[in-house]
CSV table of C-alpha atoms and ligand atoms in Angstrom, one decimal:
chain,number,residue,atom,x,y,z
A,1,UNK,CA,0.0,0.0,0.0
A,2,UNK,CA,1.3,3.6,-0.8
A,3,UNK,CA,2.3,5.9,1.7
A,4,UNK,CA,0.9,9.2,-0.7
A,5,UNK,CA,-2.9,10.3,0.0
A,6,UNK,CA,-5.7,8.6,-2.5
A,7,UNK,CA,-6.6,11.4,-4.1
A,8,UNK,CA,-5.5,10.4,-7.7
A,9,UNK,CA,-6.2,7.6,-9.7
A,10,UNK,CA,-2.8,6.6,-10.7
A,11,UNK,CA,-2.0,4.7,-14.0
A,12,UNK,CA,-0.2,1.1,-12.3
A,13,UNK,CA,3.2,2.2,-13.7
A,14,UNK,CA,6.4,3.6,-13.0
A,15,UNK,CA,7.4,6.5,-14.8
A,16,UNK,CA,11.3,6.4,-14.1
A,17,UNK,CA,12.7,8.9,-16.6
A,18,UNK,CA,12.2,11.0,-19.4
A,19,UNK,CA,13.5,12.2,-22.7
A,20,UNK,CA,12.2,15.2,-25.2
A,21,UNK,CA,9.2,14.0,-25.8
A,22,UNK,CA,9.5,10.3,-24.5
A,23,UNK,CA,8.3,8.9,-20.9
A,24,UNK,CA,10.1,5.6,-19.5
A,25,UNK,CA,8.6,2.9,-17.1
A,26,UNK,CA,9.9,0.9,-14.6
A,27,UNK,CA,10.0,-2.1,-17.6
A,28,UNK,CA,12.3,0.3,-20.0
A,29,UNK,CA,9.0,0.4,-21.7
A,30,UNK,CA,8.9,4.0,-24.0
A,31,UNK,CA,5.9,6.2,-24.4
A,32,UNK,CA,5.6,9.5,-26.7
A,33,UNK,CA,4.7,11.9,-24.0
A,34,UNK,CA,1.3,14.0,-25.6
A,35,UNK,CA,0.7,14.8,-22.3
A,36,UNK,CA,3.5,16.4,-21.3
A,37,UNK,CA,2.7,16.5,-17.4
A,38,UNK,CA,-0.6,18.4,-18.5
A,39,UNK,CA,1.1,21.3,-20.6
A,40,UNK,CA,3.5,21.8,-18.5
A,41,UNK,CA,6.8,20.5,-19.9
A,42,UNK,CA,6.7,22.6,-22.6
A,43,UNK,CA,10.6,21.5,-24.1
A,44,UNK,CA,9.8,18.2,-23.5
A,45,UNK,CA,11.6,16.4,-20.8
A,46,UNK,CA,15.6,16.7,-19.6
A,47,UNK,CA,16.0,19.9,-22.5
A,48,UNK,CA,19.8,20.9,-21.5
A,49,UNK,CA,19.1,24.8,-22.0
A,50,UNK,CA,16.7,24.5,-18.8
A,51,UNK,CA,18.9,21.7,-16.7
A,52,UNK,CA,22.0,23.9,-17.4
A,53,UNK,CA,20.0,27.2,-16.2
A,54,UNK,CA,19.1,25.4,-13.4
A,55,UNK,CA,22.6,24.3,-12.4
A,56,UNK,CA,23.8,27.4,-12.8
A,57,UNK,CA,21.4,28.7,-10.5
A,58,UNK,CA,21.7,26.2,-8.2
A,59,UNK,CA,25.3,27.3,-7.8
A,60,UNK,CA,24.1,31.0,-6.8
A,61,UNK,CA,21.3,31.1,-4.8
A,62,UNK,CA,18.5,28.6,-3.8
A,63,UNK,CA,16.1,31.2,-1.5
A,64,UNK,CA,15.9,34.3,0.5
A,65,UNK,CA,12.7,35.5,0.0
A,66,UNK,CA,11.0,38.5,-1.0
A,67,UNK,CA,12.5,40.6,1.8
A,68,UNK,CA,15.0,41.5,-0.5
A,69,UNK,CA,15.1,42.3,-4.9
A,70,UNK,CA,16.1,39.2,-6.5
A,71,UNK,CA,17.8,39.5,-9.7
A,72,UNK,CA,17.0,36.8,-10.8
A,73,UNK,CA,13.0,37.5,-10.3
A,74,UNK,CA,13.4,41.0,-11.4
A,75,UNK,CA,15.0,39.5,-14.9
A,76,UNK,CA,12.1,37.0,-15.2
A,77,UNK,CA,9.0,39.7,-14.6
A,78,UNK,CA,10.7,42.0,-17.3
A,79,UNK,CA,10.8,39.3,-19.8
A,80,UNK,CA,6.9,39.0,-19.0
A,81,UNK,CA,6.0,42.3,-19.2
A,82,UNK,CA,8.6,43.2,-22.1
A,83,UNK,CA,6.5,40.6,-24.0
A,84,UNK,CA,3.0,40.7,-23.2
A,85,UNK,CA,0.5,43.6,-22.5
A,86,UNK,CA,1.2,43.8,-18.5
A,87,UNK,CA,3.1,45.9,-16.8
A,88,UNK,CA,3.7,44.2,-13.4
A,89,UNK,CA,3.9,40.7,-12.0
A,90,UNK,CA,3.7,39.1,-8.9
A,91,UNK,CA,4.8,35.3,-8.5
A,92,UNK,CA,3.1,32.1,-6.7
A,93,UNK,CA,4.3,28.5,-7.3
A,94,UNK,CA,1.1,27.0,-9.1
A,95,UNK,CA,-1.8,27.7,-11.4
A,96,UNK,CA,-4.6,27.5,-8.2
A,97,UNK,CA,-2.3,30.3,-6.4
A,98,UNK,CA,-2.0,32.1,-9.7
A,99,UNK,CA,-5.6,32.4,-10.1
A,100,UNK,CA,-6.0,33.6,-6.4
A,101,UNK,CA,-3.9,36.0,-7.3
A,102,UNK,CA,-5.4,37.6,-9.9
A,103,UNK,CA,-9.0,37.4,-8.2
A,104,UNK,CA,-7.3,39.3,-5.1
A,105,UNK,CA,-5.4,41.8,-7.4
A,106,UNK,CA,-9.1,42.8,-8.9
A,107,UNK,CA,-10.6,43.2,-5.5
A,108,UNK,CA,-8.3,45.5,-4.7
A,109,UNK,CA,-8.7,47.6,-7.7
A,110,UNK,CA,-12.7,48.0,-7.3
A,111,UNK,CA,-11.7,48.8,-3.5
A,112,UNK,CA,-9.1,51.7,-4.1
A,113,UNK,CA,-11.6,53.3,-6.9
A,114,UNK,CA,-13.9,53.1,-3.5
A,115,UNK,CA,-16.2,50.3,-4.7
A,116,UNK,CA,-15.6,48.0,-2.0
A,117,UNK,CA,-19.0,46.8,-2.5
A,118,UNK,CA,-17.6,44.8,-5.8
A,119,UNK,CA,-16.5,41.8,-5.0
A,120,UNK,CA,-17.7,39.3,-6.7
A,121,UNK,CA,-16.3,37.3,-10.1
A,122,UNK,CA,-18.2,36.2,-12.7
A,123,UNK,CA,-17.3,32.8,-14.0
A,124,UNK,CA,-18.4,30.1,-16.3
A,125,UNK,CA,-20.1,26.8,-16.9
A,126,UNK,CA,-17.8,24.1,-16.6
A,127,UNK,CA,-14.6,25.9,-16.0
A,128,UNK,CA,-11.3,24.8,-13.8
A,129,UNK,CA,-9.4,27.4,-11.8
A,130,UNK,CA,-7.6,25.6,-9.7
A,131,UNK,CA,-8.3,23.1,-6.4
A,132,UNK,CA,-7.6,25.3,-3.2
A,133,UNK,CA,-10.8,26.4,-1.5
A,134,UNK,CA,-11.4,29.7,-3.9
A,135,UNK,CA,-10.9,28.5,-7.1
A,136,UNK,CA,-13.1,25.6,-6.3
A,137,UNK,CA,-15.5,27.8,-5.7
A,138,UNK,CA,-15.0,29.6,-8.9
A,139,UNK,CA,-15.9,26.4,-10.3
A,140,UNK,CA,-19.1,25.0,-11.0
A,141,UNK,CA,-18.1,20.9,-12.0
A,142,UNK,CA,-19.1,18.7,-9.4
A,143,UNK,CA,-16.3,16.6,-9.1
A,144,UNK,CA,-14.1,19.5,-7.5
A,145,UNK,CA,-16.5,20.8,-5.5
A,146,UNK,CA,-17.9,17.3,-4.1
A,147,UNK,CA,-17.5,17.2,0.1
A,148,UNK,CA,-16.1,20.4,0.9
A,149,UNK,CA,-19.4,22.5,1.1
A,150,UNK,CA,-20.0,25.1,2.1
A,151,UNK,CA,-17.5,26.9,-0.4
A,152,UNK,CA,-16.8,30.7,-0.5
A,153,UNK,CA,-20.0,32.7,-2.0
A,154,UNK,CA,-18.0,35.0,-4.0
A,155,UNK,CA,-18.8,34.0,-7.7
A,156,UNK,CA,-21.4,33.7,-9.8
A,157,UNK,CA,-21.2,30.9,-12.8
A,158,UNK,CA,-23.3,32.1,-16.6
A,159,UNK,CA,-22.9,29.4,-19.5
A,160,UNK,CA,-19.6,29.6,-21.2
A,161,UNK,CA,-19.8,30.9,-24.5
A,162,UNK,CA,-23.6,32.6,-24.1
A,163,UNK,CA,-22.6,36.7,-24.7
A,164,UNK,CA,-26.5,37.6,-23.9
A,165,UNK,CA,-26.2,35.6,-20.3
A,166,UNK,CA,-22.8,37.0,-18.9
A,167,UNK,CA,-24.4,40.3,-19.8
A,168,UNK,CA,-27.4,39.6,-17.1
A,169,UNK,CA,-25.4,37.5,-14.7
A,170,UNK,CA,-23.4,41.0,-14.1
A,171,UNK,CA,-24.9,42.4,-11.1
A,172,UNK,CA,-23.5,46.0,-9.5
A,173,UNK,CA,-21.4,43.9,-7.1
A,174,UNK,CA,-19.7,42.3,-9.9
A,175,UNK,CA,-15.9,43.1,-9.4
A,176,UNK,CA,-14.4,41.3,-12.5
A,177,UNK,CA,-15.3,38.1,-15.2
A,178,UNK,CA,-12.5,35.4,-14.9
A,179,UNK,CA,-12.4,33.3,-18.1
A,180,UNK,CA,-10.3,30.5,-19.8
A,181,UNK,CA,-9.9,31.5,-23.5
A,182,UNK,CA,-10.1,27.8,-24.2
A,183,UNK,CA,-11.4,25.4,-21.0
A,184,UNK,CA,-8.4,23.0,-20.6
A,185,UNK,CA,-10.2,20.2,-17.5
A,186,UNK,CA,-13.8,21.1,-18.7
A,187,UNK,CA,-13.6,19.3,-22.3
A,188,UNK,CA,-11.0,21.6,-24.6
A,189,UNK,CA,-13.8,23.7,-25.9
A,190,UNK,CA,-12.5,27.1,-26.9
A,191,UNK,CA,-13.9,30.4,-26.5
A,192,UNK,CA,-16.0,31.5,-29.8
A,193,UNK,CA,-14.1,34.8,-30.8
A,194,UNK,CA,-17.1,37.3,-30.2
A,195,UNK,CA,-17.8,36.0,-26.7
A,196,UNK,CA,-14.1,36.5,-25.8
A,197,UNK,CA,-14.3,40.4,-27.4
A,198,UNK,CA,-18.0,40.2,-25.9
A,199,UNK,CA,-16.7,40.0,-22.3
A,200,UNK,CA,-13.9,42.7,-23.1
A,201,UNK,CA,-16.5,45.1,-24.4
A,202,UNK,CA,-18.9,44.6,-21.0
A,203,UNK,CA,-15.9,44.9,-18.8
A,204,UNK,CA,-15.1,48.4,-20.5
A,205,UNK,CA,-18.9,49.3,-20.1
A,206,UNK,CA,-19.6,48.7,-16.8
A,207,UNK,CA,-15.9,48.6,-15.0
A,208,UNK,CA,-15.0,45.2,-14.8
A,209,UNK,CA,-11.6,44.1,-15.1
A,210,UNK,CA,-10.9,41.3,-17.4
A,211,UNK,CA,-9.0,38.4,-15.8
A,212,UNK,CA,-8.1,35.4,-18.6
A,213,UNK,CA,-7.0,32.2,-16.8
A,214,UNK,CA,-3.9,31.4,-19.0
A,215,UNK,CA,-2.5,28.7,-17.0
A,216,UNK,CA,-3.0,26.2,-19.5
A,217,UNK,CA,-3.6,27.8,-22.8
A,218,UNK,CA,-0.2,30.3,-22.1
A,219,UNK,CA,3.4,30.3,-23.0
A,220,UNK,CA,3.1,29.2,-26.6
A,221,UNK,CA,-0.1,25.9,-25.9
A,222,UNK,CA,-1.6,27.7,-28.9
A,223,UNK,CA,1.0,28.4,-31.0
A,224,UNK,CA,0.6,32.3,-29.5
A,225,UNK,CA,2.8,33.0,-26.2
A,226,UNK,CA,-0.8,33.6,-25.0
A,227,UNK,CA,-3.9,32.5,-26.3
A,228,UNK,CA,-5.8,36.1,-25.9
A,229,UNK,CA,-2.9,37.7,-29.0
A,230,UNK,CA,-4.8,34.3,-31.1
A,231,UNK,CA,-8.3,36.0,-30.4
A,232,UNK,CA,-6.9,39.8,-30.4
A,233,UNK,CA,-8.3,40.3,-27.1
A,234,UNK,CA,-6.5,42.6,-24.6
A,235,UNK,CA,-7.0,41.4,-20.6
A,236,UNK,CA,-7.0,43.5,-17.5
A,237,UNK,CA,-5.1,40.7,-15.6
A,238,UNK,CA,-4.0,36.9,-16.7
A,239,UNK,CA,-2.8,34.0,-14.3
A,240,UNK,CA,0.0,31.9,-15.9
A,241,UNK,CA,1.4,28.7,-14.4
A,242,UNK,CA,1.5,25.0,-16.2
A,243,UNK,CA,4.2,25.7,-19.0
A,244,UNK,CA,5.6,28.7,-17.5
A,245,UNK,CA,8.3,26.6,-15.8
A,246,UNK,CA,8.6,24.3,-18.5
A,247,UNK,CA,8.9,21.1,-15.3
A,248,UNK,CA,9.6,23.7,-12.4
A,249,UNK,CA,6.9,24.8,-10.0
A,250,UNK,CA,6.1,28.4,-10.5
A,251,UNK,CA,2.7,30.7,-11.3
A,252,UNK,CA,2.2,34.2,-11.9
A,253,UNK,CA,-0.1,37.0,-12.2
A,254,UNK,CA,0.6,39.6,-15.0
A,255,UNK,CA,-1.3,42.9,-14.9
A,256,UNK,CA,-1.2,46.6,-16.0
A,257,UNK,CA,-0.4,49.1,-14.3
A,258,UNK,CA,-4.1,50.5,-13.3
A,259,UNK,CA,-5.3,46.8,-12.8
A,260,UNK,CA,-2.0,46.4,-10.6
A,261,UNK,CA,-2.5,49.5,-8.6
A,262,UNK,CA,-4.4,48.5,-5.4
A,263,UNK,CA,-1.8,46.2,-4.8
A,264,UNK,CA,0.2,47.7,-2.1
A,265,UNK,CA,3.0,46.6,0.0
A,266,UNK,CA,1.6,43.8,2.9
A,267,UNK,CA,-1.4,43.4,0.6
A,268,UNK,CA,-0.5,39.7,-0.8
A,269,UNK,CA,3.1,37.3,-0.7
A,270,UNK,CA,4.3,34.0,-0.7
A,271,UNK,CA,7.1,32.2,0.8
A,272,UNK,CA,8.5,30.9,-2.1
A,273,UNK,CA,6.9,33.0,-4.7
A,274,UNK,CA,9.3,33.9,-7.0
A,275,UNK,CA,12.1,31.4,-5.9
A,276,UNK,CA,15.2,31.9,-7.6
A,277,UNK,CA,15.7,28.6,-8.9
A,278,UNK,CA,12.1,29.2,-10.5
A,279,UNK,CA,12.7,32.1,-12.2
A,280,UNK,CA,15.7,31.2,-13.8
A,281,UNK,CA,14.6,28.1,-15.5
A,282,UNK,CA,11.4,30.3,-16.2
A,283,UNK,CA,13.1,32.5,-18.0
A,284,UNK,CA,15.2,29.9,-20.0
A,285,UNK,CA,11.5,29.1,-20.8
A,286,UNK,CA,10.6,31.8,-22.0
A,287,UNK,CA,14.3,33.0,-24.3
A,288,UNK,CA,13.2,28.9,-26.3
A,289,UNK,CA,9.5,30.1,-26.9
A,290,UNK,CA,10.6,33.8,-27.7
A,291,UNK,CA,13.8,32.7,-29.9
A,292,UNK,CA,12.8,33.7,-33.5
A,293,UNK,CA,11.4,31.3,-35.4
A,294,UNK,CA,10.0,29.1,-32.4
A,295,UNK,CA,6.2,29.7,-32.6
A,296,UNK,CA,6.1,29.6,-36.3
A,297,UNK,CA,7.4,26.0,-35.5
A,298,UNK,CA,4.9,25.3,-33.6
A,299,UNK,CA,2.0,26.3,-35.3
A,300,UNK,CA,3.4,24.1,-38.5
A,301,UNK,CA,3.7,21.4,-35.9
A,302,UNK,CA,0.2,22.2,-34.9
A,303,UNK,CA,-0.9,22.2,-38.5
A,304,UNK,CA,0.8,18.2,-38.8
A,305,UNK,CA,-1.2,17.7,-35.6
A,306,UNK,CA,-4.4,19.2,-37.1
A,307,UNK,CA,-4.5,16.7,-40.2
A,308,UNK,CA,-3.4,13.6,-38.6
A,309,UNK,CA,-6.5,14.3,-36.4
A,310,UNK,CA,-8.7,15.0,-39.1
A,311,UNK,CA,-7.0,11.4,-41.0
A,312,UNK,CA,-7.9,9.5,-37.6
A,313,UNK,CA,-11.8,11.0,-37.8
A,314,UNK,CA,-12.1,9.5,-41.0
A,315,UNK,CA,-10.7,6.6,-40.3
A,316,UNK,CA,-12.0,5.7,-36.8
A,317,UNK,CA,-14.9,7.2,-36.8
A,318,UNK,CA,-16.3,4.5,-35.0
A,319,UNK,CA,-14.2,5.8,-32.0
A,320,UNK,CA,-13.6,9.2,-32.4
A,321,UNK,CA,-16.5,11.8,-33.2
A,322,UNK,CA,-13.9,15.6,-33.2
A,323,UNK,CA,-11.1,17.2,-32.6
A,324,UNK,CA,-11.0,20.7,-31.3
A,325,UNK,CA,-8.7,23.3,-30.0
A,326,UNK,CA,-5.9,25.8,-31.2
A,327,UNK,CA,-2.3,24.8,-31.6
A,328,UNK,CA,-0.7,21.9,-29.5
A,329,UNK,CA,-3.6,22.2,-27.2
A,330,UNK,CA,-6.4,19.8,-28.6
A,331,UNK,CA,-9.2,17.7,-27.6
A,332,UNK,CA,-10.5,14.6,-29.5
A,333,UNK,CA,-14.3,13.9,-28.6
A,334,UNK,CA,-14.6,10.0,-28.2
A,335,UNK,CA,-17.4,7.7,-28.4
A,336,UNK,CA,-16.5,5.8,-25.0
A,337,UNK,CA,-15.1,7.3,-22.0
A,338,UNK,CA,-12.4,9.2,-22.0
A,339,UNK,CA,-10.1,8.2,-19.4
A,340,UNK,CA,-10.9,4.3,-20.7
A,341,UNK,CA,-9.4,5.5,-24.3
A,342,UNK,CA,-6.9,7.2,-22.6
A,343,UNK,CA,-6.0,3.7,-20.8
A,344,UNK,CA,-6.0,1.6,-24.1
A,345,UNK,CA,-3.4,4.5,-25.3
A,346,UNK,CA,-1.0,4.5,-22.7
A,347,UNK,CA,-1.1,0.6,-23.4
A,348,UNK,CA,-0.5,1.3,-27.0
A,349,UNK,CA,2.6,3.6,-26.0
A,350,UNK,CA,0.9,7.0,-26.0
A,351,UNK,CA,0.2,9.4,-23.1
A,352,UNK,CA,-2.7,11.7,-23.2
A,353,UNK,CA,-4.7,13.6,-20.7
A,354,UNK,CA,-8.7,12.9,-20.3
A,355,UNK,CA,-10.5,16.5,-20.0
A,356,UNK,CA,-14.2,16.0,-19.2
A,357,UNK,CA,-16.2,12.8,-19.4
A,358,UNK,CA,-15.7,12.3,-23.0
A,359,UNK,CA,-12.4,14.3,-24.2
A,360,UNK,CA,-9.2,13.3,-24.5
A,361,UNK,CA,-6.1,16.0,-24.5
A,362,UNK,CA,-3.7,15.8,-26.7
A,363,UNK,CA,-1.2,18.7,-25.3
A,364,UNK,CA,2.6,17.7,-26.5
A,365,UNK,CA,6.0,19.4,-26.1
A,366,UNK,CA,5.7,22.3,-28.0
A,367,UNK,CA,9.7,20.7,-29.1
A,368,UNK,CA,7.7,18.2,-30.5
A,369,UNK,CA,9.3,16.6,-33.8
A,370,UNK,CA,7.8,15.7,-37.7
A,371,UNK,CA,9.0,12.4,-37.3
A,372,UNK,CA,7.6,12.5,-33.7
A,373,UNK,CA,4.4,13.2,-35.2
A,374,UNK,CA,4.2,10.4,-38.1
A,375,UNK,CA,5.1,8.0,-34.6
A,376,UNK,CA,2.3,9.5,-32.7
A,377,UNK,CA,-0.2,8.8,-35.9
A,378,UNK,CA,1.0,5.2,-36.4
A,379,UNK,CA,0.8,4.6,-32.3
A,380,UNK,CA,-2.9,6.1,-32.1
A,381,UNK,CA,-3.8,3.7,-35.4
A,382,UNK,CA,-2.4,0.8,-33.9
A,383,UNK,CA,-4.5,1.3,-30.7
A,384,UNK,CA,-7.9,2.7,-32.5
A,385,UNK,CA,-7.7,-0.4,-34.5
A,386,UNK,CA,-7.5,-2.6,-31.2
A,387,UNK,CA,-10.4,-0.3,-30.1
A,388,UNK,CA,-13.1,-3.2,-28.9
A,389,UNK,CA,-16.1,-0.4,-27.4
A,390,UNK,CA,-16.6,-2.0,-23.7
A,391,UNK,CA,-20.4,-1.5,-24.2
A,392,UNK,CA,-20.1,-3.1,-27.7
B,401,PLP,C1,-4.2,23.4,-14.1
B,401,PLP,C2,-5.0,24.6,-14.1
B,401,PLP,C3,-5.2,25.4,-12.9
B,401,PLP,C4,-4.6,25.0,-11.6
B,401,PLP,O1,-3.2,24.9,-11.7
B,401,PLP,P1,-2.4,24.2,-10.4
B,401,PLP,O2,-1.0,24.4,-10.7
B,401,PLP,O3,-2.8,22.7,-10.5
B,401,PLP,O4,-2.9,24.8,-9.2
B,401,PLP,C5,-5.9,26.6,-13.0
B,401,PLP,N1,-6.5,26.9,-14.2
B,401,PLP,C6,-6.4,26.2,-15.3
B,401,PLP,C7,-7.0,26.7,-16.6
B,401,PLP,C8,-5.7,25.0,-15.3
B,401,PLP,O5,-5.6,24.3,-16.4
């Protein structure tokens, strides 16, 4: 029996090492990694530009917290803001913490323009923020929420994707709208490009801020260092975590300068937010995605992706019924459940990630290869062929 807590239901393997884009077992047995420890290893696994950033750091400084400047922190939130629309950053360790953030960072803001009475975030059907006790209340799916009533009464959840019904769900205590631009855990459904603008243009009107939940669709999932440049959509705030640290634990909150401005000295911190080691690999993160040339990559991988998807329809679709999604961040709709096909491909030497009953992810390293690719296609026909439906 394990010694770990049983709150996940672990595959019955090993995983003992990793390479690029390949996972080992226990057995020496190989898998191509399309799940890439949910978007989060974002070079793939051992890449030397982050182990040797790492090291180096290592060598300098481990941790002395944020009573001091770290240079190396200070380097990392410049590269953030010298690339994306924010101006300041503050760090956490994780995508739950990130998210926290940003919903504090808002409150604030409605506060110092004197509007304490906004408080509360407007949210959306089957979204994922995040498992500590406020971002599971800023989710509506069951499964998180399951035991741990009462949770905090501080959001209020509107279909996702319905323009007209986030418009009447806004009430005059409504502080800010907190949206995935594509829902990673709730089934990989992305945001239609209207309601995305929609929710920009009713945050202008009535004083919202705008706060995107990034954590899984940012740092080049989507072949865009963030989803919102895909949709054109400017945010007031966005959390940031999974692929940030391409393997490392770290989360942020970017935000302008007026969005930022309630935050004041004593007014929010973590321990080891912003942890030296962190930011350095972060920010060897970010020079790979940023290097010239390295999103155009991936949106031609994206594109190999796209039509080996649309092959496997055709072929299987006794099994499959869509694929959906922008870049390296897709979803294939199955006709079974989700994390059963997601079983029958790890045993065909594939990892993937189930999202939602019937949805499974398909989220590579962005490093992820042509020839990787035509393997991944003749893995997934191999194991659609074995496909016998449990039902059946
Ligand atoms: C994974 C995820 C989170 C939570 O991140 P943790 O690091 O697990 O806390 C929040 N929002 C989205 C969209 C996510 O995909």
């Amino acid at each position: 029996m394990s010694a770990l807590m049983n709150t996940y239901a672990r595959a019955n393997i090993d995983i003992v090492r990793g390479e690029g884009c390949w996972l080992y077992d226990q057995d020496g047995r190989d898998y191509l990694d399309l799940a890439a420890g949910v978007a989060v290893n974002t070079l793939g696994h051992g890449d030397p530009r982050l182990v040797q950033a790492l090291k180096t750091q290592a060598d300098i400084l481990w941790h002395a917290s944020n009573l001091y400047r770290l240079p190396a922190q200070e380097a990392l939130a410049t590269k953030l803001t010298d690339a994306t629309f924010a101006d300041r950053v503050f760090f956490a360790n994780s995508g739950a913490e990130a998210v926290e953030a940003a919903i504090k960072t808002a409150r604030r803001w409605q506060g110092a323009k004197g509007r304490p009475e906004r408080y509360r975030v407007l949210t959306f059907g089957n979204a994922f923020h995040g498992r500590t006790l406020a971002t599971i209340s800023a989710t509506d799916q069951m499964k998180v929420r399951e035991g741990f009533t009462p949770l905090y009464d501080a959001f209020d959840t509107t279909p996702f994707n319905d323009i007209e019904g986030a418009a009447r769900a806004i009430t005059p205590q409504t502080a800010a709208i907190l949206v995935e631009p594509i829902q990673g855990e709730g089934g990989l459904t992305p945001a239609t490009p209207g309601f995305l603008a929609g929710l920009r243009a009713l945050c202008d009107q009535h004083d919202l801020l705008l706060i995107l939940d990034e954590v899984q669709t940012g740092i080049g999932r989507t072949g865009h260092l963030f989803a919102h440049e895909l949709y054109g959509v400017r945010p007031d705030i966005i959390a940031v975590a999974k692929g940030l640290g391409g393997g490392f634990p770290i989360g942020a909150c970017l935000a302008t300068e007026d969005a930022a401005s309630g935050m004041t000295p004593g007014s929010h911190g973590s321990t080891y937010g912003g942890n030296p080691l962190a930011c350095a690999v972060a920010s060897a993160v970010l020079d790979a995605v940023l290097a010239p040339g390295f999103l155009e990559t991936v949106r031609e991988r994206a594109a190999l992706v796209d039509a080996l998807l649309q092959r496997l329809l055709r072929r299987h679709s006794d099994l499959f019924v869509r694929a959906q999604g922008h870049g390296l961040m897709r979803g294939l709709q199955v006709r079974a459940s989700a994390r059963d096909v997601v079983a029958h491909l790890r045993d065909f030497g594939v990892m993937t990630v189930a999202a939602g009953a019937d949805v499974v992810r398909l989220l590579p390293p962005l490093t992820i290869s042509e020839l990787e690719i035509a393997e991944a296609e003749a893995r997934l026909l191999r194991a659609a062929e074995a496909w016998l439906p449990i039902a059946a």
